[in-house]
Coordinates of C-alpha atoms and ligand atoms in Angstrom, one line a residue:
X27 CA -25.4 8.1 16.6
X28 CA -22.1 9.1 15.5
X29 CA -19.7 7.0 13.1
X30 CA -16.9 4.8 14.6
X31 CA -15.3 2.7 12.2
X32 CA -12.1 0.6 12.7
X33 CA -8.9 -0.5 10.7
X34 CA -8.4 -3.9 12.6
X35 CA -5.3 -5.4 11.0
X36 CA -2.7 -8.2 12.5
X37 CA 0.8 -7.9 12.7
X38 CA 1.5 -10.5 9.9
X39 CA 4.0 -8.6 7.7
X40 CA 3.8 -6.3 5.2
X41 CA 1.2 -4.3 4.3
X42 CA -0.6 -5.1 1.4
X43 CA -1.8 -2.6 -1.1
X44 CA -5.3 -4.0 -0.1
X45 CA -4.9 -3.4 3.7
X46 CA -4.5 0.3 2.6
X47 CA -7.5 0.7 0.8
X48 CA -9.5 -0.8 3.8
X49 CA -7.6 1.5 6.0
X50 CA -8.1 4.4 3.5
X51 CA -12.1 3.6 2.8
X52 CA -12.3 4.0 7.2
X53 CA -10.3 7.1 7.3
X54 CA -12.4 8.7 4.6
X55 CA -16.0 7.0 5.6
X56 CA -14.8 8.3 8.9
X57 CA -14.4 12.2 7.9
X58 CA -16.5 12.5 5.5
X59 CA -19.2 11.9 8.7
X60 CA -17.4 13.6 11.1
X61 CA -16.6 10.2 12.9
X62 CA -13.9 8.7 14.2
X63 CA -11.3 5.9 13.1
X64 CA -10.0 3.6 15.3
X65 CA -6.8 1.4 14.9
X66 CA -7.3 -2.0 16.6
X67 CA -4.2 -4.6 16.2
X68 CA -5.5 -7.7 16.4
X69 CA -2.7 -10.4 17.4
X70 CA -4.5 -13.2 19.1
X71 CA -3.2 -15.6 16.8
X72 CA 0.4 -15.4 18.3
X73 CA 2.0 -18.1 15.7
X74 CA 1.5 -16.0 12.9
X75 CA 2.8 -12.8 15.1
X76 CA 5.9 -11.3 13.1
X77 CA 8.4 -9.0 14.9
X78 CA 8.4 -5.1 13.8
X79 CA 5.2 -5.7 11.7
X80 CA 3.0 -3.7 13.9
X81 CA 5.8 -0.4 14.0
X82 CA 6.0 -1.0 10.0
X83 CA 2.2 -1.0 9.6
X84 CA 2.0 2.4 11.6
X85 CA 4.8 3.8 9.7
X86 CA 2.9 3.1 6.2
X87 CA -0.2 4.5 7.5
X88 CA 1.3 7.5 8.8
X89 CA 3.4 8.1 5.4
X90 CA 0.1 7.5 3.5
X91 CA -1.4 10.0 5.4
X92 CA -4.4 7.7 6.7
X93 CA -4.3 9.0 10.3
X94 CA -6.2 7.6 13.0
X95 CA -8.1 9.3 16.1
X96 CA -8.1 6.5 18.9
X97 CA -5.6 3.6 18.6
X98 CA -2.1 2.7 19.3
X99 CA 0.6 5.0 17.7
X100 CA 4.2 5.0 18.1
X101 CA 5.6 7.6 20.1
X102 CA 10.0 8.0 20.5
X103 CA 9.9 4.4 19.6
X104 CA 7.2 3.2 21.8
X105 CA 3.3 2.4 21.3
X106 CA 1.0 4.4 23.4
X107 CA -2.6 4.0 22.9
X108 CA -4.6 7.3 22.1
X109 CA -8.2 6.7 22.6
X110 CA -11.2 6.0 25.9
X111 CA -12.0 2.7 24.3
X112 CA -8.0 0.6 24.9
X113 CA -6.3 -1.5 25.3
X114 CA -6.5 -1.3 21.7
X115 CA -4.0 -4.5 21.0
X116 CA -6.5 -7.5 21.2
X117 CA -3.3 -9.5 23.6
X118 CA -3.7 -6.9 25.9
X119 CA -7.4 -7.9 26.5
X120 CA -7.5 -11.2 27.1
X121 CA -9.6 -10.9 30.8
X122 CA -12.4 -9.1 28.8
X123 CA -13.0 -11.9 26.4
X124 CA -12.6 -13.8 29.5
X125 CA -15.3 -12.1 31.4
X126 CA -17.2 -12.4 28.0
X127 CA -17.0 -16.3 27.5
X128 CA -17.9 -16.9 30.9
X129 CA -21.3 -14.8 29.8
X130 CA -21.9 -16.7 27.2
X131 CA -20.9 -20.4 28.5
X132 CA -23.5 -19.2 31.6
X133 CA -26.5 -18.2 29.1
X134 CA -26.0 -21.6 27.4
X135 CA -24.4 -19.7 24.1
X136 CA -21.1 -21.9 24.4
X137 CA -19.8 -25.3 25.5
X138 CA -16.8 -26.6 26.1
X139 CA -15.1 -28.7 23.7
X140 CA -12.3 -31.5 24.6
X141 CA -11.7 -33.0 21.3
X142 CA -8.4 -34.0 20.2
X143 CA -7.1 -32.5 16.9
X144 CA -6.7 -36.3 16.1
X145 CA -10.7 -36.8 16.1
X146 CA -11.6 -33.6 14.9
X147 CA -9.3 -34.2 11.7
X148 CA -10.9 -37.8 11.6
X149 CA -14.4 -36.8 11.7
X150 CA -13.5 -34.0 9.1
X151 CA -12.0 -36.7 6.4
X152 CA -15.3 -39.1 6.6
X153 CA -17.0 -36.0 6.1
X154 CA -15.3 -35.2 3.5
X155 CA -15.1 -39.0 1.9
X156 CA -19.2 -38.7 1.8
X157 CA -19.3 -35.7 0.5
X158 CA -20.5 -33.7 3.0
X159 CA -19.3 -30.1 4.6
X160 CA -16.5 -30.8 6.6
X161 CA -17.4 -29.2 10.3
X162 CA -17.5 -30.0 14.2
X163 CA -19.6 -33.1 14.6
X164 CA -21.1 -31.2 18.0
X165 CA -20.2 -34.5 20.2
X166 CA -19.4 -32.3 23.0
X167 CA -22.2 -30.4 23.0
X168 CA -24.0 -33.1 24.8
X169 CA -21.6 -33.7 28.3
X170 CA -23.7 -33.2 31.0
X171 CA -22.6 -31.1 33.9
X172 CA -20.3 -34.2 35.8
X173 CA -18.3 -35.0 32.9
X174 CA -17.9 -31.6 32.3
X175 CA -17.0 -31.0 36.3
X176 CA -15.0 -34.4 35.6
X177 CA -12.7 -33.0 33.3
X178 CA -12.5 -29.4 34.8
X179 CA -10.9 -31.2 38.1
X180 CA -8.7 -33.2 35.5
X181 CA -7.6 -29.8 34.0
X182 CA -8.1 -31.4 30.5
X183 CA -7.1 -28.9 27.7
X184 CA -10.4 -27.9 26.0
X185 CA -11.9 -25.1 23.4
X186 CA -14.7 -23.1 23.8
X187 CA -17.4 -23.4 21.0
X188 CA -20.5 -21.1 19.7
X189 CA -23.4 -23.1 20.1
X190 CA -25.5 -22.5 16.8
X191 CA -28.8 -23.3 16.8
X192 CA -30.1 -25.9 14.7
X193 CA -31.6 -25.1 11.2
X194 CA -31.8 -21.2 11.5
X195 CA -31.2 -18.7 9.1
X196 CA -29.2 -15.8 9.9
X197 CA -29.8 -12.6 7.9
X198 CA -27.5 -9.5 7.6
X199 CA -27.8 -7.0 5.5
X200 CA -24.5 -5.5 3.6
X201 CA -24.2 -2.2 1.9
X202 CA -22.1 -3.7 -0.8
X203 CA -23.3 -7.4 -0.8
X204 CA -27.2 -6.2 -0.1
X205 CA -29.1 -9.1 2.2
X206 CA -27.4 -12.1 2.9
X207 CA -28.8 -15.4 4.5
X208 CA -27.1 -18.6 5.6
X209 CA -28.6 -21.2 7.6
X210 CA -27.1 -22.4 10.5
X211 CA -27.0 -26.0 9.2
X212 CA -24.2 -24.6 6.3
X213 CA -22.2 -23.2 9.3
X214 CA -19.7 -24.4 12.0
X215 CA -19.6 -24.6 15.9
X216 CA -16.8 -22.2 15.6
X217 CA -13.9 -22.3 17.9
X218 CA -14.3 -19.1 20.5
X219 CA -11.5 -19.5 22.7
X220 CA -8.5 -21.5 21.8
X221 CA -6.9 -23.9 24.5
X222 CA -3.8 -21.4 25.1
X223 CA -6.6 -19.0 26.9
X224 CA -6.5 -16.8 23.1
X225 CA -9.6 -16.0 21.8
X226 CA -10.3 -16.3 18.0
X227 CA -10.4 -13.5 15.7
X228 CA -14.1 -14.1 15.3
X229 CA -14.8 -13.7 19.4
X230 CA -12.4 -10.8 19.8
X231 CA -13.1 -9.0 16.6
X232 CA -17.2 -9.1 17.6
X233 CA -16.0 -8.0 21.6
X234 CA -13.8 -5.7 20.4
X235 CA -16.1 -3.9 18.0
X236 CA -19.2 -4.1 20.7
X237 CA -17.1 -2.1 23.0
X238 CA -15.5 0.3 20.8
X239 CA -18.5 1.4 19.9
X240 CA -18.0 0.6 15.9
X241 CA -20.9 1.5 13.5
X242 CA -19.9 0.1 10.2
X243 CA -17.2 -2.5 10.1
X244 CA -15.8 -1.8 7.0
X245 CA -13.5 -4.6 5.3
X246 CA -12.0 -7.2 3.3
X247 CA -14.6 -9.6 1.0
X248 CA -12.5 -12.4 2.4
X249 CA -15.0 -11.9 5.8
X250 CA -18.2 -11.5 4.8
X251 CA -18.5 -15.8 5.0
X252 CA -17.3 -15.2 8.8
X253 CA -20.3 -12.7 9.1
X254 CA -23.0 -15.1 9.9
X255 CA -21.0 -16.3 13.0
X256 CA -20.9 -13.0 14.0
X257 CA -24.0 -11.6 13.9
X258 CA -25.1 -14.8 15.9
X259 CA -22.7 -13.7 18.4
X260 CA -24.5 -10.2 18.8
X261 CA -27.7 -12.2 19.0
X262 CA -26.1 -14.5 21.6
X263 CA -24.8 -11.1 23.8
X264 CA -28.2 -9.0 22.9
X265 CA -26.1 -6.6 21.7
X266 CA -26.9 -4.6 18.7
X267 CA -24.9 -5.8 15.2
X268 CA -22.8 -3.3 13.3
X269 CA -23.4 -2.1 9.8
X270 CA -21.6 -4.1 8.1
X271 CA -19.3 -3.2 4.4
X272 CA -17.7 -6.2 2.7
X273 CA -15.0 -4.5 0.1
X274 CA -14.9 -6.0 -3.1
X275 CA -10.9 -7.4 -3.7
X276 CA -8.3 -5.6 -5.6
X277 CA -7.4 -7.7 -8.3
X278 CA -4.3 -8.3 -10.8
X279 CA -5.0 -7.8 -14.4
X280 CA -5.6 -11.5 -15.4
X281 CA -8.4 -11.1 -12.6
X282 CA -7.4 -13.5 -9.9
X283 CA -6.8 -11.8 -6.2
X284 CA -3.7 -9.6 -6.4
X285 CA -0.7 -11.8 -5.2
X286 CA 3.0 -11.1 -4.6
X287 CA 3.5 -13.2 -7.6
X288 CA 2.6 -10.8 -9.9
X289 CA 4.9 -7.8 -8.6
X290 CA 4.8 -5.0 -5.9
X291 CA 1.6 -5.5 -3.4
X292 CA 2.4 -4.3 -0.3
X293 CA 2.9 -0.5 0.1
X294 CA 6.7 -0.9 1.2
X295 CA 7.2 -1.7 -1.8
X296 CA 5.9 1.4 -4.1
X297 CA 7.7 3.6 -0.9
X298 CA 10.7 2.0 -1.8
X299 CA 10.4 2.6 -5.5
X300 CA 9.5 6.5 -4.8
X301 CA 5.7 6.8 -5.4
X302 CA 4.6 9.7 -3.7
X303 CA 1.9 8.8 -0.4
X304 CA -0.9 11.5 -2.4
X305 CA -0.5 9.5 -5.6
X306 CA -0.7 5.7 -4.0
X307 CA -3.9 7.3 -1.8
X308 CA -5.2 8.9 -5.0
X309 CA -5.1 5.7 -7.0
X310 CA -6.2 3.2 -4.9
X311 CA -9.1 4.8 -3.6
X312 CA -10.6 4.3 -7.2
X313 CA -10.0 0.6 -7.3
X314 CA -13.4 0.3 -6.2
X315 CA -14.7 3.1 -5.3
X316 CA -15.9 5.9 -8.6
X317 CA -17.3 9.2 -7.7
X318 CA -20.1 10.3 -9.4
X319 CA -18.5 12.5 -12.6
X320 CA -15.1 11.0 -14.3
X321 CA -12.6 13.0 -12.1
X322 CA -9.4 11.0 -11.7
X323 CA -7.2 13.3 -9.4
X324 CA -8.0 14.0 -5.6
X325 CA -6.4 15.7 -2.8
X326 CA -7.1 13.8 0.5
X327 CA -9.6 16.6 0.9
X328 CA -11.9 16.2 -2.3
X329 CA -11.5 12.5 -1.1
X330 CA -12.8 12.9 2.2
X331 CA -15.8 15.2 0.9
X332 CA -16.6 12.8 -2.0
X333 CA -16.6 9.6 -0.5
X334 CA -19.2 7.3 -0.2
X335 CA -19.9 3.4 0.6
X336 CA -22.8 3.8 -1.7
X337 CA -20.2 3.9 -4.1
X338 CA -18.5 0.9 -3.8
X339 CA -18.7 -1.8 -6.6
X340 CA -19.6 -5.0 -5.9
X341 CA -17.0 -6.8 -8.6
X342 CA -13.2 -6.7 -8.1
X343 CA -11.0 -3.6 -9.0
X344 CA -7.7 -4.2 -11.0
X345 CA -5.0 -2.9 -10.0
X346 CA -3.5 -1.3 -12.8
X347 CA 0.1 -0.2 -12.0
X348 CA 0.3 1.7 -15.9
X349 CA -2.7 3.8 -14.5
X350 CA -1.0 4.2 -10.7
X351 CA 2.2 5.3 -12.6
X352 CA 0.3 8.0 -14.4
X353 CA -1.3 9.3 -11.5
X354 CA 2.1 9.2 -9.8
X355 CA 3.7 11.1 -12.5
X356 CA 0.8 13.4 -12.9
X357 CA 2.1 14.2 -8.9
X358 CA 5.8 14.3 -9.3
X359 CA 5.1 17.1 -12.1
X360 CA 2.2 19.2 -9.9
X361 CA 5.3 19.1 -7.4
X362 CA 8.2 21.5 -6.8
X363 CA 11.3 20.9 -7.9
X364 CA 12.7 21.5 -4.3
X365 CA 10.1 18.5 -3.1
X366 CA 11.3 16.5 -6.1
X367 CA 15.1 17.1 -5.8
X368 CA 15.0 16.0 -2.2
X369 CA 13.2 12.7 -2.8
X370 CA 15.3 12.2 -5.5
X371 CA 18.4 13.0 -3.3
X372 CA 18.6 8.9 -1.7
X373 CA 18.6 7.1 -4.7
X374 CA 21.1 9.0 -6.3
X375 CA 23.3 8.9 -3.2
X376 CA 22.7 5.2 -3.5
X377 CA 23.2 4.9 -6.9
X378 CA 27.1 6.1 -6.2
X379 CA 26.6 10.0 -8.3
X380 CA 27.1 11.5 -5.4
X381 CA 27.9 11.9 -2.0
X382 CA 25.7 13.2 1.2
X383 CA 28.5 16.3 1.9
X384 CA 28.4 16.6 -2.0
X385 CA 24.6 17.1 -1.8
X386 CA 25.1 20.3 0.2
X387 CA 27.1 21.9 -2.0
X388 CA 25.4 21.0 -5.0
X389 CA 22.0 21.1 -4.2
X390 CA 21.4 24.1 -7.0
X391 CA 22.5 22.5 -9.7
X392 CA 21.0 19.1 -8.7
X393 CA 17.3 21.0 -8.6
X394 CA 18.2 22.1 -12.0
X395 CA 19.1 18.7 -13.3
X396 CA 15.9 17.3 -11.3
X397 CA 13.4 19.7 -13.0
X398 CA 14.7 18.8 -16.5
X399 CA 13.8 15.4 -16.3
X400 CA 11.1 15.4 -14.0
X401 CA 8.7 15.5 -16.4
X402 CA 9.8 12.1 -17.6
X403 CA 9.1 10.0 -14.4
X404 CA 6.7 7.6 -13.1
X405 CA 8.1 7.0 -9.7
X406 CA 11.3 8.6 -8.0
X407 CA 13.6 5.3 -8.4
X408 CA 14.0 5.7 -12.0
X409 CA 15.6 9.0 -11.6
X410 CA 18.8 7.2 -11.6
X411 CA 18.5 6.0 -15.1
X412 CA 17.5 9.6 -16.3
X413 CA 20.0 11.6 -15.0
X414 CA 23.4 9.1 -15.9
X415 CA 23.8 11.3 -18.7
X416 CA 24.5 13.9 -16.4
X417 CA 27.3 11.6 -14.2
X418 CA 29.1 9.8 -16.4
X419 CA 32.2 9.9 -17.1
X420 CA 33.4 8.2 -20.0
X421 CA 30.6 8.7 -22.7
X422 CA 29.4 5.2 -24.6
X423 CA 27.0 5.4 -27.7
X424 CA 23.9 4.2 -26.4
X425 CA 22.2 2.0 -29.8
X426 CA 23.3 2.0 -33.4
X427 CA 21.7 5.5 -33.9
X428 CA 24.0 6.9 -31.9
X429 CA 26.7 5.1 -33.0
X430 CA 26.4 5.8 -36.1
X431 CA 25.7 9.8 -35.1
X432 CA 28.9 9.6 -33.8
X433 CA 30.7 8.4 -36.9
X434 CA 29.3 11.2 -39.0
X435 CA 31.4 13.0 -41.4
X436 CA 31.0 16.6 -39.8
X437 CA 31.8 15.2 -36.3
X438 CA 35.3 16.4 -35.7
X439 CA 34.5 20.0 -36.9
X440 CA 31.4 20.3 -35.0
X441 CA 33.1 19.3 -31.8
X442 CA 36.0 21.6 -32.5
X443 CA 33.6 24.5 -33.2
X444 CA 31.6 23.7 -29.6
X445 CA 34.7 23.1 -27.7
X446 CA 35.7 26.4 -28.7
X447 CA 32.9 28.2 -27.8
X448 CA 32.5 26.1 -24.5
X449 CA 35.8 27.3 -23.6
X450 CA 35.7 31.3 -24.7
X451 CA 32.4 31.4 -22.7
X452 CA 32.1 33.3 -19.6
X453 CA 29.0 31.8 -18.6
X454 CA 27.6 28.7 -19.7
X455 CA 23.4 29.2 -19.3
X456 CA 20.8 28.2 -21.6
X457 CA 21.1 31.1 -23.7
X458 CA 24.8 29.7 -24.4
X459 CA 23.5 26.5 -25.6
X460 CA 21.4 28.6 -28.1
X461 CA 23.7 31.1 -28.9
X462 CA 26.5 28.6 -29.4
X463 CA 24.5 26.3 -31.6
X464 CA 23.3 29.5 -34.1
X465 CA 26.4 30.3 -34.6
X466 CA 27.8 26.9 -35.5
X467 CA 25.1 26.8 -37.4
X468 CA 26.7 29.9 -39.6
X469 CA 29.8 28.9 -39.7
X470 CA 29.4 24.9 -40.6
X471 CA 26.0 25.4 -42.6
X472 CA 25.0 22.4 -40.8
X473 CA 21.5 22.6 -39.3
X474 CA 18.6 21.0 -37.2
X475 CA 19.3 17.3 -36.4
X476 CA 22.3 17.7 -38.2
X477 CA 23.9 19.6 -35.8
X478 CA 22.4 19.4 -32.2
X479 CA 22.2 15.6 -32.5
X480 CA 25.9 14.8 -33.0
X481 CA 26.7 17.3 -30.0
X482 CA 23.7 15.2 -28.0
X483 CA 25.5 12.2 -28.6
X484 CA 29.0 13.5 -28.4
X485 CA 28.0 15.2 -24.5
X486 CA 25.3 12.2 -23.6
X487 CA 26.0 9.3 -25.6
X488 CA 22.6 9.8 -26.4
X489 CA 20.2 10.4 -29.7
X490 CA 17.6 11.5 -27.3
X491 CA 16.6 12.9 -24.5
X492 CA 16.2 16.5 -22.4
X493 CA 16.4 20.0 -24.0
X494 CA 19.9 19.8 -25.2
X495 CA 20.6 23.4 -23.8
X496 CA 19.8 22.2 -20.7
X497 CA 22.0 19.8 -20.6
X498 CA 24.6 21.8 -21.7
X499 CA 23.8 24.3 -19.1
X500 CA 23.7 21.6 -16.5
X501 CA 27.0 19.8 -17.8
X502 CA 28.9 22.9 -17.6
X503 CA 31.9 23.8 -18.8
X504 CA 34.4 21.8 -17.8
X505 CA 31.9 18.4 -18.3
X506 CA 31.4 19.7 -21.7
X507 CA 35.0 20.2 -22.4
X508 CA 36.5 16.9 -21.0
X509 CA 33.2 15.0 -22.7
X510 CA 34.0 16.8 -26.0
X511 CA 37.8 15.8 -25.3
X512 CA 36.9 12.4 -24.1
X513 CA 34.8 11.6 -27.6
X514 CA 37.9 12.9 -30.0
X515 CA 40.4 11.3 -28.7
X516 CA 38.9 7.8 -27.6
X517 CA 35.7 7.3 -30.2
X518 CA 36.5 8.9 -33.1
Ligands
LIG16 N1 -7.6 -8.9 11.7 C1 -8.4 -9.1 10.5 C2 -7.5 -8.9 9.3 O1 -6.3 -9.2 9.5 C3 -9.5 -8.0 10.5 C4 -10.8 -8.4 9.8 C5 -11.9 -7.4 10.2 O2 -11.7 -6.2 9.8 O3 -12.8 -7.8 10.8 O4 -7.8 -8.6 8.2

């Protein structure tokens, strides 16, 4: 039997950091078996529907890289399903769970419930008062066929309910949970199909996954107390129940579920602040998953080869962004600096250094200014803090060190010696920078941090930072020379 495995999610949003790590455990449970992964949207519950969620979910997927074989894709702004096994957008199918309720409602499975909201809440609270778990009372269970005919002709709003059998214990086995039992007694009629003619998620999602052929539903903890119902509903069709993989959460370091709350979640939000898709993939495919040796960095590929469910953990993975930025910066160095300078290229046009038409011209020295601070960054966004030094105009002593640098004695004669070098020089590379600096060196006596740090501060404003014949390579001449002008006649 070959492997079909679904990511199943509903257009609610964003995408949470968590919905990519289910998506990402498919993809690569998926290859590694030389399956398939399917993309189901499931968008039966039409309230919580949220406008451009479903275009922004495919666009995170396809940025991380976590591609699916049969699904709905976007395609010149339009979703077209790929895939034998559609409509894969659970509102397109609402005549198959029709078809599918009638089975069941026919084979006794289901009934028809016409309770208000009013009485179901009441019955709920006195539950609840005596302590007991709040759940349908099954009063409808019991109408016999005229009552039922009765209300039919009075085209009474109703619900269709799984009828559980009484005192039963339904048994699943999960790869990550191991066996699981609940008895029927702890569990609800659950609501099938709503009165608007929608299923729920827990009809559609067991339909669905029947007739998609899926293998190994492979997802979220938060489901594996839905599972029960499930299964039940195989039982009820005679169909044959997936395998079934409940993912341990991704949590926040304090060890709760991770929330907005606590920072970035949802994968918008590390795209925005310039991880790179390898890095986030790398990363969160180890919140949960360990191979067997301690190997931290993976290619898609050595993820796809390595993967297994056998090596999921059953407690929660933190989410440790200190550890994601590591991994992210360990990728923005393995990178070119052509792949860095363009990423780079938006948020310095956003930050106001340059222009778009400017980027053209300068895209040379901009890879030069990118690859000597690369080495510095955790994600792309704070580029723009790195590389002020290199934009500024009027030069402002960072802290007190460099304030103080700047009042040294030996200041005036140091810049007077550099600016006249700057200005005989023909070329201003790296090996100017060195040049210039040994022979200031002779002529002032001054040496080390003596001398290169009050001509940091005087071109940067800094008392740190990049190779300072670097920057004075990447500053060129005229920078130097209206910098050096800039600090004599304004800060000293
Ligand atoms: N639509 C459900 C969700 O939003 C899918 C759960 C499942 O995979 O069965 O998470």
């Amino acid at each position: 039997m070959s492997v079909r495995v679904r990511f199943a999610p509903s257009p609610t949003g964003f995408v949470h950091i968590g919905s990519l790590r289910t998506a990402l455990y498919n993809y690569l449970f998926a290859k590694k078996n030389g399956g398939k992964y399917i993309l189901r949207i499931e968008d039966t519950d039409q309230s919580r529907f949220v406008e451009g969620a479903i275009e922004g979910m495919l666009k995170a997927m396809a940025w991380a890289g976590v591609n699916h074989d049969e699904g709905v894709v976007m395609e010149d702004g339009q979703l077209v399903k790929i895939g034998d096994y559609g409509p894969y957008v659970q509102s397109e199918r609402l005549e198959i769970y029709q078809e599918k309720i009638k089975t069941l409602l026919d084979s006794g499975h289901a009934y028809r419930c016409y309770c208000t909201k009013e009485r179901i809440d009441e019955v709920r609270e006195k539950q609840k008062a005596a302590g007991e778990m709040p759940k349908y009372d099954g009063l409808c269970k019991c109408l016999s066929e005229a009552e039922i005919t009765a209300k039919t002709l009075a085209n009474e709003p109703h619900v269709i309910r799984l009828k559980l059998p009484e005192n039963r214990d339904i048994q699943f086995n999960d790869v990550v949970r191991g066996t699981v039992v609940v008895n029927t007694a702890d569990m609800d009629d659950q609501v099938l199909m709503k009165t608007d003619g929608f299923p729920t998620y827990h009809f559609a999602v067991v339909v669905d996954d029947h007739l998609m052929g899926i293998t190994h539903v492979i997802r979220g903890e938060e489901w594996l107390i839905s599972t029960p119902k499930h299964m039940y509903l195989y039982e009820a069709f005679g169909w044959n129940p997936p395998q079934y993989v409940h993912l341990p959460n991704i949590l926040n370091a304090d060890k709760k579920k991770l929330s907005k709350r606590q920072g970035d979640v949802a994968v918008e939000d590390f795209l925005k602040k310039g991880y790179l898709p390898e890095a986030l993939v790398n990363y969160i495919a180890l919140v949960g998953w360990s191979p067997e040796d301690n190997q931290e960095i993976f290619t898609m590929e050595e993820l796809e080869e390595k993967f297994s469910l056998e090596r999921v953990s059953k407690s929660g993975g933190v989410f440790d962004v200190n550890k994601l930025n590591w991994v992210n910066a360990h990728y923005i160095k393995e990178s070119s600096d052509e792949k860095i300078t363009d990423l780079a290229i938006p948020y310095l046009i956003s930050a106001g250094y340059i222009t778009e038409i400017e980027v053209k011209e300068s895209y040379e020295w901009l890879k030069e200014m990118v690859a000597v601070v690369k080495e510095k960054l955790s994600y792309m966004a704070e580029i723009v803090d790195h590389v002020d030094i290199f934009f500024k105009t009027e030069i402002k002593p960072e802290d007190d060190e460099a304030m103080e640098i700047l009042k040294g004695e030996n200041m005036v004669t140091l810049l007077d010696a550099f600016a006249s070098k700057v200005e005989a020089a023909e070329v201003i590379d790296v090996d100017f920078g060195k040049k210039a600096l040994k022979e200031i060196q002779k002529e002032t006596g001054l040496k080390g941090p003596q001398l290169f740090k009050p001509i940091r501060v005087a071109i940067t404003g800094q008392s740190h930072g990049p190779d300072i014949n670097q920057i004075i390579k990447i500053l060129g001449k005229q920078n130097l020379l209206s910098r050096i002008n800039y600090v004599k006649t304004q800060l000293i």
